Amino acid sequence: MLAIKNLTKSFKTRNAVDNISLDIPDGQMVGVIGRSGAGKSTLLRMINRLAEPTGGSIIFDGRDVTALKGRELLEWRANCAMVFQQFNLVGRLNVLTNVLTGRLYHHGLIASMFQVFTPAERAFAIRALDRLGMAHTALQQADTLSGGQMQRVAIARALAQEPKIVLADEPIASLDPMNAKVVMDALRTINREDGIAVICNLHTLDTARNYCDRVIGLFEGRVVFDGPPSALTEQAAREIYGAEADEAFSESMTSTTLKPAGTEVPAERLTEADLQQRARAELLAG
Amino acid sequence: MTAMTLQSISSSDIASVRQSHPQAFGSTFSTITRWAIWLSVIFYVIGSLYYFEVYRLLDASGRALNLIAAFFIWEDMGEWQYRQIYIGIAQTLGMAFLGTLLGTLMALFIGFFAARTTMPFVVVRQIVRRILDILRGVDQLVWGLVFVRAVGLGPLAGVLAIAVSDTGTLSKLYSEALENVDRKQVEGIRSTGAGPLKIARYGYLPQVLPIFISQSLYFFESSTRSATILGLVGAGGIGMIIIERFRANLFDQVAFVVLNVLVCIFVIDWLSKKIRARLIGETSH
């Protein structure tokens, strides 16, 4: 379980994250929403310790993550995989090596320097890629991939870390709707099948609604909403996005609609017969 | 309204425009300054030509012609010591290669200490950079003289001279490449729990390696040229053979050696261009 207590990150003029306290149980899929600059990224980066908090603490399974140093800090980063908006793959390495970098913490120094990986590690990496449907690109240089493909490789890298928790910082903000759906489906599958908690920064309300067990709304570094998606009323959304009461606010303004797999029949699965039946039904209805 | 022509501009027009837009006609002061600068440059050039006795060129034309002829009329070619010459060329190439390789290996290490992105401690970084400035600031030829004194005549002195001066320059270039890497890729590696060395290996090195290799290839090319000169101060290689032939007035042999060196340099240029194109060509977007 991840427990965040009074977490604060101050910059010179303002608090990016302002006294946030949260408990995130194992295996939960959490969506963090809010406007850009609301502190979503800073929060996630502090959990992975890519950014240092100025106050408060992060406790994972009874261990204070904010106090970790040296080797223990690296171990924590390995346990807490991160997926970035810009994918953050090493462009000049091939896909397989990029996924294998997820093993670097566990890997010996000399073997790392000479880029020697064991057959077991390679097989594990290929399996991870296979789960994302990217195994066929294993030997391709990473910067030849499209954005959606890169993000899937980045998720495979996260899986290669055998993480206890996955942090996804705006994983779909740089993707087109189709790829965004593939990536969100992948994250949800990992969450469901492996029971790994996923904390996902999203700037779109509907994605959070459709994919997450729990939605946390941030506004100016503070939690202004915390609950199941069903409790996310228009009033709550207004507060999160800071829209004035008289301003028109529509959820669709925050983004494209993404529905998780299975909630609707995708268009390409419709057969000829389905279409005929639908046309007849429409005729009968007048 | 009549169309304006240049002829229609009268002197009173000029006077009135000069009154309203004086800056359009240039100020006397700036005109004088400009002429003063030009005049002093011309006098300086003429003065230095006179000081260096350029007129002696005219007297020397007969001797110069003889010298040029000596370069082109090749005599007694059967007696030239080809073996020695080609060993000398091979030695020069070896010196350039080994020197650049050593410099590259050193720079690969030192570059990380001189880059802002990889060395957060200002003091260490500044010390490393100042030392590099010294290595770079002292000319390769001077390093050659120093090492000839230190390790004696021969190619080893040349290798060390090239290695030291290349270390200075390559480290500087490498550190600049390291400062321009894509931070996101580095962060991706950092987020997996990799330690500093592994971050350098996987986050930085793949990004900068093509630049490193390309720069080192340039230095191999230029070191081949400078290794020739290093031989002149006794640091081994073809330069020693050139200077010996020159002193013995065997200009035809000097010309032959220089031609051979030129061919070698062309081949190296061509090869390194191919290798570089291959390396840089790897990025496809």
XYZ file of C-alpha atoms in Angstrom:
571
model
C 0.000 0.000 0.000
C 1.181 3.479 -0.855
C 0.529 6.144 1.743
C 1.244 9.778 0.988
C 1.303 12.069 4.018
C 1.266 15.855 3.853
C 3.387 15.793 0.716
C 4.533 19.243 -0.398
C 6.765 20.526 -3.156
C 7.519 24.226 -3.076
C 9.113 26.190 -5.820
C 10.285 29.734 -5.234
C 6.962 31.423 -5.772
C 4.353 28.739 -5.235
C 3.594 25.249 -4.030
C 3.371 22.833 -6.968
C 2.061 20.180 -4.601
C 0.443 21.506 -1.487
C 0.052 19.236 1.536
C -1.415 16.204 -0.226
C -2.378 13.093 1.766
C -3.571 9.944 0.018
C -3.786 6.196 0.629
C -3.556 4.021 -2.426
C -4.206 0.312 -1.812
C -2.503 -2.407 -3.854
C -4.045 -3.180 -7.193
C -6.062 -0.005 -7.548
C -6.232 1.910 -10.799
C -6.120 5.579 -9.935
C -6.611 8.445 -12.320
C -5.218 11.817 -11.319
C -6.885 14.640 -13.198
C -6.531 18.371 -13.264
C -5.483 21.250 -15.452
C -1.902 21.491 -16.628
C 0.148 22.981 -13.831
C -2.123 21.494 -11.166
C 0.796 19.451 -9.799
C -0.026 16.053 -11.295
C 3.402 15.493 -12.821
C 5.237 16.761 -9.764
C 3.242 14.402 -7.565
C 4.144 11.368 -9.675
C 7.758 12.389 -10.062
C 8.048 12.747 -6.313
C 6.669 9.257 -5.770
C 9.388 7.858 -8.054
C 11.844 10.303 -6.415
C 12.787 11.878 -9.726
C 11.792 15.059 -7.916
C 12.569 15.705 -4.261
C 9.677 16.664 -1.982
C 10.182 19.702 0.224
C 7.923 18.317 2.922
C 5.850 15.325 3.995
C 6.493 11.669 3.365
C 5.664 8.783 1.069
C 5.302 5.396 2.771
C 5.223 2.192 0.744
C 4.538 -1.040 2.661
C 5.626 0.587 5.889
C 8.857 1.991 4.462
C 9.537 5.707 4.191
C 10.415 6.186 0.540
C 11.313 9.855 0.937
C 14.207 8.969 3.268
C 15.810 6.402 0.952
C 19.360 6.953 -0.247
C 21.883 5.260 -2.495
C 21.191 1.651 -3.405
C 17.829 1.608 -1.572
C 16.646 4.591 -3.583
C 17.560 2.812 -6.820
C 15.700 -0.278 -5.607
C 12.631 1.841 -4.971
C 12.797 3.353 -8.439
C 13.068 -0.166 -9.874
C 9.958 -1.190 -7.908
C 8.016 1.825 -8.982
C 8.028 1.910 -12.748
C 7.348 5.100 -14.603
C 5.713 5.718 -17.972
C 6.199 9.188 -19.444
C 4.235 11.451 -21.736
C 7.162 11.652 -24.161
C 7.904 7.904 -23.779
C 11.541 8.638 -22.762
C 12.976 5.727 -24.701
C 16.602 5.821 -25.762
C 16.172 6.474 -29.467
C 19.406 4.937 -30.646
C 18.990 1.652 -28.806
C 16.798 -1.040 -30.264
C 13.437 -1.880 -28.770
C 14.661 -5.001 -26.994
C 17.560 -3.176 -25.330
C 15.193 -0.410 -24.286
C 13.002 -2.969 -22.555
C 16.072 -4.618 -21.033
C 17.065 -1.284 -19.461
C 14.158 -2.038 -17.159
C 16.418 -4.751 -15.668
C 19.395 -2.459 -15.059
C 18.901 -2.201 -11.315
C 19.175 -5.974 -10.939
C 21.977 -6.246 -13.453
C 25.689 -6.457 -12.649
C 27.798 -3.395 -13.383
C 30.321 -5.041 -15.718
C 27.618 -6.925 -17.619
C 25.664 -3.670 -17.914
C 28.647 -1.767 -19.270
C 29.166 -4.364 -22.009
C 25.452 -4.667 -22.688
C 25.435 -8.376 -21.834
C 22.007 -9.714 -20.927
C 21.151 -13.301 -20.024
C 18.869 -15.448 -22.188
C 16.347 -15.423 -19.324
C 16.289 -11.622 -19.304
C 15.936 -11.512 -23.080
C 13.065 -13.997 -23.012
C 11.401 -12.020 -20.224
C 11.748 -8.803 -22.224
C 10.301 -10.429 -25.345
C 7.367 -11.719 -23.278
C 6.771 -8.230 -21.960
C 6.844 -6.857 -25.512
C 4.542 -9.633 -26.638
C 1.934 -8.609 -24.088
C 1.903 -5.184 -25.707
C 1.889 -6.677 -29.201
C 5.300 -5.204 -29.947
C 7.538 -8.303 -30.048
C 7.890 -8.070 -33.829
C 9.730 -4.755 -33.510
C 12.285 -6.083 -31.003
C 15.339 -5.412 -33.155
C 14.154 -2.122 -34.598
C 15.819 1.061 -33.446
C 13.459 2.773 -31.012
C 13.372 6.135 -32.798
C 11.952 4.515 -35.912
C 8.702 3.696 -34.090
C 5.541 5.747 -34.087
C 4.394 7.468 -30.909
C 1.856 4.815 -30.004
C 4.379 2.044 -30.564
C 6.963 3.868 -28.459
C 4.559 4.177 -25.572
C 3.821 0.448 -25.721
C 7.551 -0.267 -25.634
C 7.840 2.098 -22.677
C 5.136 0.104 -20.885
C 7.020 -3.097 -21.714
C 10.098 -1.528 -20.132
C 8.025 -0.782 -17.048
C 6.849 -4.412 -16.989
C 10.447 -5.625 -17.294
C 11.114 -3.889 -13.990
C 8.661 -6.304 -12.304
C 7.232 -3.248 -10.575
C 5.027 -3.144 -7.496
C 3.406 0.009 -8.731
C 3.250 1.752 -12.105
C 3.181 5.521 -12.417
C 2.012 6.842 -15.764
C 2.565 10.550 -16.345
C 0.148 11.664 -19.071
C 0.731 8.451 -21.025
C -1.702 9.349 -23.783
C -1.324 13.104 -24.043
C 0.966 12.817 -27.089
C -1.043 10.133 -28.855
C -3.918 10.036 -31.287
C -7.222 8.593 -29.988
C -6.679 5.111 -31.430
C -3.236 4.713 -29.904
C -4.428 6.339 -26.711
C -7.012 3.593 -26.376
C -4.449 0.848 -26.991
C -2.164 2.312 -24.325
C -4.930 2.820 -21.764
C -6.228 -0.706 -22.395
C -2.710 -2.035 -21.845
C -2.356 -0.184 -18.553
C -5.722 -1.444 -17.370
C -4.855 -5.010 -18.370
C -1.634 -4.845 -16.390
C -3.576 -3.482 -13.450
C -6.202 -6.230 -13.636
C -4.039 -9.228 -14.576
C -0.949 -8.540 -12.498
C -2.717 -6.774 -9.650
C -0.271 -3.873 -9.876
C -1.489 -0.502 -8.692
C -1.449 2.020 -11.523
C -1.460 5.736 -10.890
C -2.176 7.523 -14.083
C -2.083 11.251 -14.709
C -4.728 12.201 -17.215
C -5.821 15.581 -18.366
C -9.034 14.196 -19.780
C -12.002 13.543 -17.585
C -13.700 10.913 -19.703
C -10.619 8.675 -19.870
C -10.365 8.767 -16.098
C -14.068 7.950 -15.849
C -13.811 5.026 -18.228
C -10.644 3.378 -17.000
C -10.102 4.129 -13.342
C -11.447 2.686 -10.087
C -10.797 5.937 -8.388
C -10.356 9.490 -9.532
C -8.311 12.103 -7.733
C -8.784 15.688 -8.804
C -6.020 18.193 -8.213
C -6.385 21.934 -8.335
C -3.397 24.180 -7.674
C -1.540 21.419 -5.888
C -4.382 20.378 -3.571
C -6.762 17.422 -3.695
C -10.203 18.791 -4.496
C -11.831 15.492 -5.378
C -11.223 11.906 -4.330
C -13.720 9.203 -5.069
C -15.117 6.720 -7.548
C -15.762 7.984 -11.090
C -19.505 7.787 -10.453
C -19.216 10.493 -7.791
C -17.592 12.834 -10.256
C -20.412 15.278 -10.873
C -20.315 18.253 -13.153
C -19.945 20.473 -10.098
C -16.873 18.492 -8.998
C -15.428 18.665 -12.474
C -15.898 22.419 -12.530
C -13.949 22.676 -9.333
C -11.109 20.500 -10.644
C -10.794 22.389 -13.884
C -11.342 25.730 -12.199
C -14.191 26.733 -14.494
C -16.276 29.628 -13.286
C -19.820 28.739 -12.253
C -21.463 30.651 -15.048
C -19.019 29.418 -17.663
C -20.224 26.691 -19.908
C -18.486 23.491 -18.955
C -18.716 20.321 -20.902
C -16.777 17.166 -20.329
C -16.129 16.796 -23.996
C -14.107 19.994 -23.807
C -11.433 18.200 -21.828
C -10.889 15.662 -24.568
C -11.799 12.920 -26.948
C -13.935 10.095 -25.707
C -12.163 6.866 -24.943
C -14.149 3.815 -24.001
C -12.373 0.782 -22.601
C -12.443 -2.391 -24.656
C -15.627 -4.437 -24.262
C -18.023 -1.636 -23.418
C -19.008 -1.195 -27.047
C -18.710 -3.181 -30.223
C -15.960 -1.676 -32.336
C -17.080 -0.737 -35.817
C -14.733 -3.095 -37.607
C -16.283 -6.145 -35.948
C -19.679 -5.496 -37.500
C -20.461 -8.020 -40.199
C -22.477 -7.489 -43.343
C -25.442 -9.255 -41.704
C -25.290 -6.919 -38.702
C -25.475 -3.911 -40.949
C -28.473 -5.291 -42.858
C -30.275 -6.062 -39.636
C -29.591 -2.592 -38.310
C -30.877 -1.014 -41.525
C -34.085 -3.073 -41.352
C -34.643 -2.108 -37.721
C -34.242 1.540 -38.608
C -36.790 1.176 -41.433
C -39.312 -0.492 -39.168
C -38.895 2.219 -36.574
C -39.856 4.686 -39.271
C 0.619 64.474 -59.631
C 3.767 63.991 -61.695
C 6.054 61.030 -61.567
C 9.278 61.789 -59.716
C 12.509 61.478 -61.718
C 16.097 61.783 -60.624
C 16.569 64.746 -62.936
C 13.811 66.643 -61.219
C 15.734 66.718 -57.925
C 17.052 70.235 -57.634
C 19.739 71.488 -55.296
C 17.064 73.102 -53.148
C 15.401 69.671 -52.797
C 18.719 68.257 -51.666
C 19.164 71.047 -49.173
C 15.707 70.608 -47.689
C 16.018 66.835 -47.428
C 19.458 67.248 -45.904
C 17.845 69.552 -43.371
C 15.028 67.133 -42.483
C 17.012 63.858 -42.649
C 20.638 64.720 -41.937
C 21.513 61.105 -41.005
C 20.666 59.936 -44.560
C 23.768 61.711 -45.897
C 26.267 60.232 -43.445
C 28.207 62.228 -40.898
C 31.651 63.648 -41.583
C 32.956 61.963 -38.453
C 32.022 58.445 -39.535
C 33.417 59.065 -43.023
C 36.740 60.160 -41.561
C 36.825 57.194 -39.180
C 36.133 54.761 -42.001
C 38.905 56.213 -44.177
C 41.287 56.297 -41.242
C 40.718 52.589 -40.577
C 41.215 51.678 -44.230
C 44.360 53.788 -44.513
C 45.925 52.327 -41.369
C 45.196 48.773 -42.553
C 46.805 49.518 -45.941
C 49.849 51.120 -44.323
C 50.173 48.220 -41.895
C 50.144 45.666 -44.722
C 52.650 47.609 -46.846
C 54.845 48.218 -43.805
C 54.964 44.571 -42.799
C 55.634 43.450 -46.386
C 58.623 45.824 -46.408
C 59.749 44.683 -42.951
C 59.765 41.040 -44.022
C 61.800 41.881 -47.138
C 59.269 40.637 -49.628
C 61.333 42.086 -52.471
C 63.729 39.183 -51.985
C 61.154 37.026 -53.752
C 62.162 38.743 -56.971
C 65.874 37.970 -56.472
C 65.109 34.382 -55.578
C 63.132 33.523 -58.689
C 66.076 31.679 -60.262
C 66.664 29.603 -57.144
C 62.955 28.958 -56.721
C 62.744 27.643 -60.279
C 65.674 25.311 -59.651
C 64.032 24.035 -56.481
C 60.720 23.409 -58.216
C 62.540 21.618 -61.027
C 64.342 19.460 -58.436
C 60.974 18.370 -57.094
C 59.805 17.192 -60.476
C 62.914 15.626 -61.991
C 63.156 12.235 -60.313
C 66.619 10.678 -60.609
C 68.184 7.388 -59.482
C 64.822 6.018 -58.482
C 66.322 2.553 -58.144
C 68.403 3.674 -55.190
C 65.627 5.229 -53.153
C 65.070 3.413 -49.898
C 61.422 2.552 -50.447
C 61.350 0.199 -47.506
C 62.390 2.958 -45.140
C 59.933 5.397 -46.683
C 56.951 3.068 -46.408
C 57.871 2.016 -42.896
C 57.970 5.722 -42.091
C 54.513 6.240 -43.568
C 53.157 3.221 -41.722
C 54.721 4.560 -38.547
C 53.070 7.938 -39.051
C 49.666 6.343 -39.613
C 50.238 4.171 -36.571
C 51.183 7.195 -34.474
C 48.100 9.080 -35.588
C 45.836 6.107 -34.966
C 47.252 5.128 -31.599
C 47.462 8.737 -30.427
C 43.869 9.448 -31.409
C 42.699 6.167 -29.873
C 44.393 6.955 -26.568
C 43.025 10.490 -26.671
C 39.547 9.157 -27.422
C 39.631 6.690 -24.538
C 40.801 9.382 -22.145
C 38.222 11.848 -23.450
C 35.471 9.232 -23.164
C 36.213 9.183 -19.462
C 37.118 12.820 -18.847
C 34.281 14.198 -21.010
C 31.737 13.088 -18.402
C 33.613 15.051 -15.727
C 33.617 18.223 -17.794
C 29.933 18.246 -18.786
C 27.401 20.208 -16.773
C 24.783 17.498 -17.162
C 26.912 14.633 -15.857
C 29.096 16.419 -13.291
C 26.936 18.359 -10.868
C 29.866 19.496 -8.690
C 31.003 22.873 -10.002
C 34.465 22.732 -8.423
C 35.406 19.361 -9.956
C 34.026 20.434 -13.307
C 35.952 23.700 -13.327
C 39.213 22.024 -12.307
C 38.829 19.404 -15.045
C 37.987 22.077 -17.605
C 40.998 24.229 -16.695
C 43.316 21.232 -16.994
C 41.809 20.518 -20.418
C 42.394 24.153 -21.384
C 46.080 23.688 -20.610
C 46.312 20.444 -22.623
C 44.600 22.184 -25.511
C 46.348 25.519 -25.200
C 49.847 24.094 -25.564
C 50.473 23.261 -29.217
C 50.913 19.665 -30.324
C 54.377 20.488 -31.636
C 55.406 21.742 -28.206
C 54.071 18.537 -26.643
C 56.149 16.706 -29.262
C 59.316 18.514 -28.161
C 58.498 17.830 -24.512
C 57.954 14.105 -25.093
C 61.043 13.756 -27.288
C 62.977 15.023 -24.291
C 61.064 12.757 -21.936
C 61.053 9.431 -23.813
C 63.684 10.003 -26.494
C 63.534 10.273 -30.274
C 61.022 8.055 -32.035
C 57.336 7.400 -32.607
C 56.429 6.955 -28.935
C 56.978 10.671 -28.358
C 54.683 11.381 -31.320
C 51.959 9.058 -30.011
C 52.048 10.744 -26.616
C 52.013 14.235 -28.103
C 48.963 13.424 -30.226
C 47.240 11.632 -27.347
C 47.711 14.524 -24.934
C 46.564 17.282 -27.232
C 43.667 15.186 -28.592
C 42.582 14.419 -25.029
C 42.301 18.139 -24.377
C 40.257 18.949 -27.435
C 38.158 15.782 -27.643
C 37.179 15.956 -23.962
C 35.957 19.478 -24.541
C 33.964 18.451 -27.637
C 32.608 15.334 -25.929
C 31.486 17.292 -22.894
C 29.637 19.712 -25.156
C 27.883 16.792 -26.850
C 26.964 15.434 -23.419
C 25.447 18.772 -22.476
C 23.179 18.653 -25.507
C 21.612 15.231 -24.977
C 17.877 14.690 -24.762
C 17.192 14.763 -21.015
C 13.988 12.769 -21.387
C 15.847 9.669 -22.531
C 18.206 9.977 -19.582
C 15.259 10.344 -17.234
C 13.691 7.220 -18.705
C 16.770 5.230 -17.685
C 16.963 6.961 -14.300
C 13.368 6.014 -13.539
C 14.208 2.304 -13.817
C 16.534 2.485 -10.807
C 19.810 2.483 -12.736
C 22.854 3.875 -10.912
C 25.021 6.724 -12.221
C 27.368 4.522 -14.301
C 24.487 2.625 -15.865
C 22.718 5.910 -16.604
C 25.861 7.123 -18.358
C 26.061 3.885 -20.310
C 22.410 3.628 -21.376
C 21.051 7.156 -21.087
C 23.948 9.208 -22.423
C 26.272 6.984 -24.425
C 23.820 5.760 -27.104
C 22.881 9.367 -27.797
C 26.408 10.734 -28.051
C 28.345 7.768 -29.412
C 27.856 8.607 -33.121
C 29.001 12.179 -32.412
C 31.978 10.884 -30.422
C 33.063 8.507 -33.165
C 32.582 11.080 -35.880
C 34.676 13.627 -33.978
C 37.392 11.100 -33.276
C 37.527 10.232 -36.967
C 38.086 13.897 -37.788
C 40.877 13.923 -35.276
C 42.414 10.811 -36.815
C 42.474 12.618 -40.152
C 44.011 15.765 -38.765
C 46.433 13.775 -36.605
C 47.722 12.021 -39.715
C 48.627 15.428 -41.083
C 50.118 16.678 -37.855
C 51.992 13.422 -37.249
C 53.982 14.286 -40.371
C 54.995 17.581 -38.812
C 55.745 15.906 -35.468
C 58.383 13.820 -37.235
C 60.244 17.030 -38.020
C 60.967 17.599 -34.333
C 62.187 14.039 -33.972
C 58.993 12.376 -32.828
C 59.261 9.544 -35.361
C 57.420 8.740 -38.537
C 57.601 10.072 -42.063
C 58.478 13.598 -40.958
C 61.927 12.399 -39.918
C 62.457 10.893 -43.358
C 61.297 14.073 -45.084
C 63.629 16.276 -43.063
C 66.601 13.959 -43.655
C 66.007 13.987 -47.452
C 65.498 17.734 -47.389
C 68.778 18.373 -45.635
C 70.552 16.158 -48.194
C 68.992 18.190 -51.046
C 67.170 15.062 -52.331
C 64.107 17.069 -53.347
C 62.831 14.452 -55.779
C 62.528 12.001 -52.918
C 60.841 14.622 -50.740
C 58.270 15.114 -53.492
C 57.744 11.369 -53.754
C 57.225 10.996 -49.996
C 54.848 13.940 -49.835
C 52.818 12.496 -52.713
C 52.544 9.186 -50.887
C 51.444 10.909 -47.699
C 48.825 12.829 -49.665
C 47.430 9.597 -51.099
C 47.224 8.130 -47.595
C 45.405 11.202 -46.314
C 42.930 11.073 -49.187
C 42.231 7.419 -48.475
C 41.699 8.120 -44.770
C 39.441 11.086 -45.544
C 37.373 8.953 -47.855
C 37.155 6.047 -45.427
C 36.185 8.167 -42.470
C 33.593 9.957 -44.558
C 32.065 6.562 -45.363
C 32.104 5.466 -41.732
C 30.639 8.749 -40.567
C 27.865 8.642 -43.127
C 26.999 5.148 -41.935
C 26.901 6.182 -38.301
C 24.969 9.389 -38.737
C 22.718 7.724 -41.286
C 21.431 5.389 -38.595
C 18.933 7.935 -37.373
C 15.812 7.636 -39.398
C 12.786 9.679 -38.641
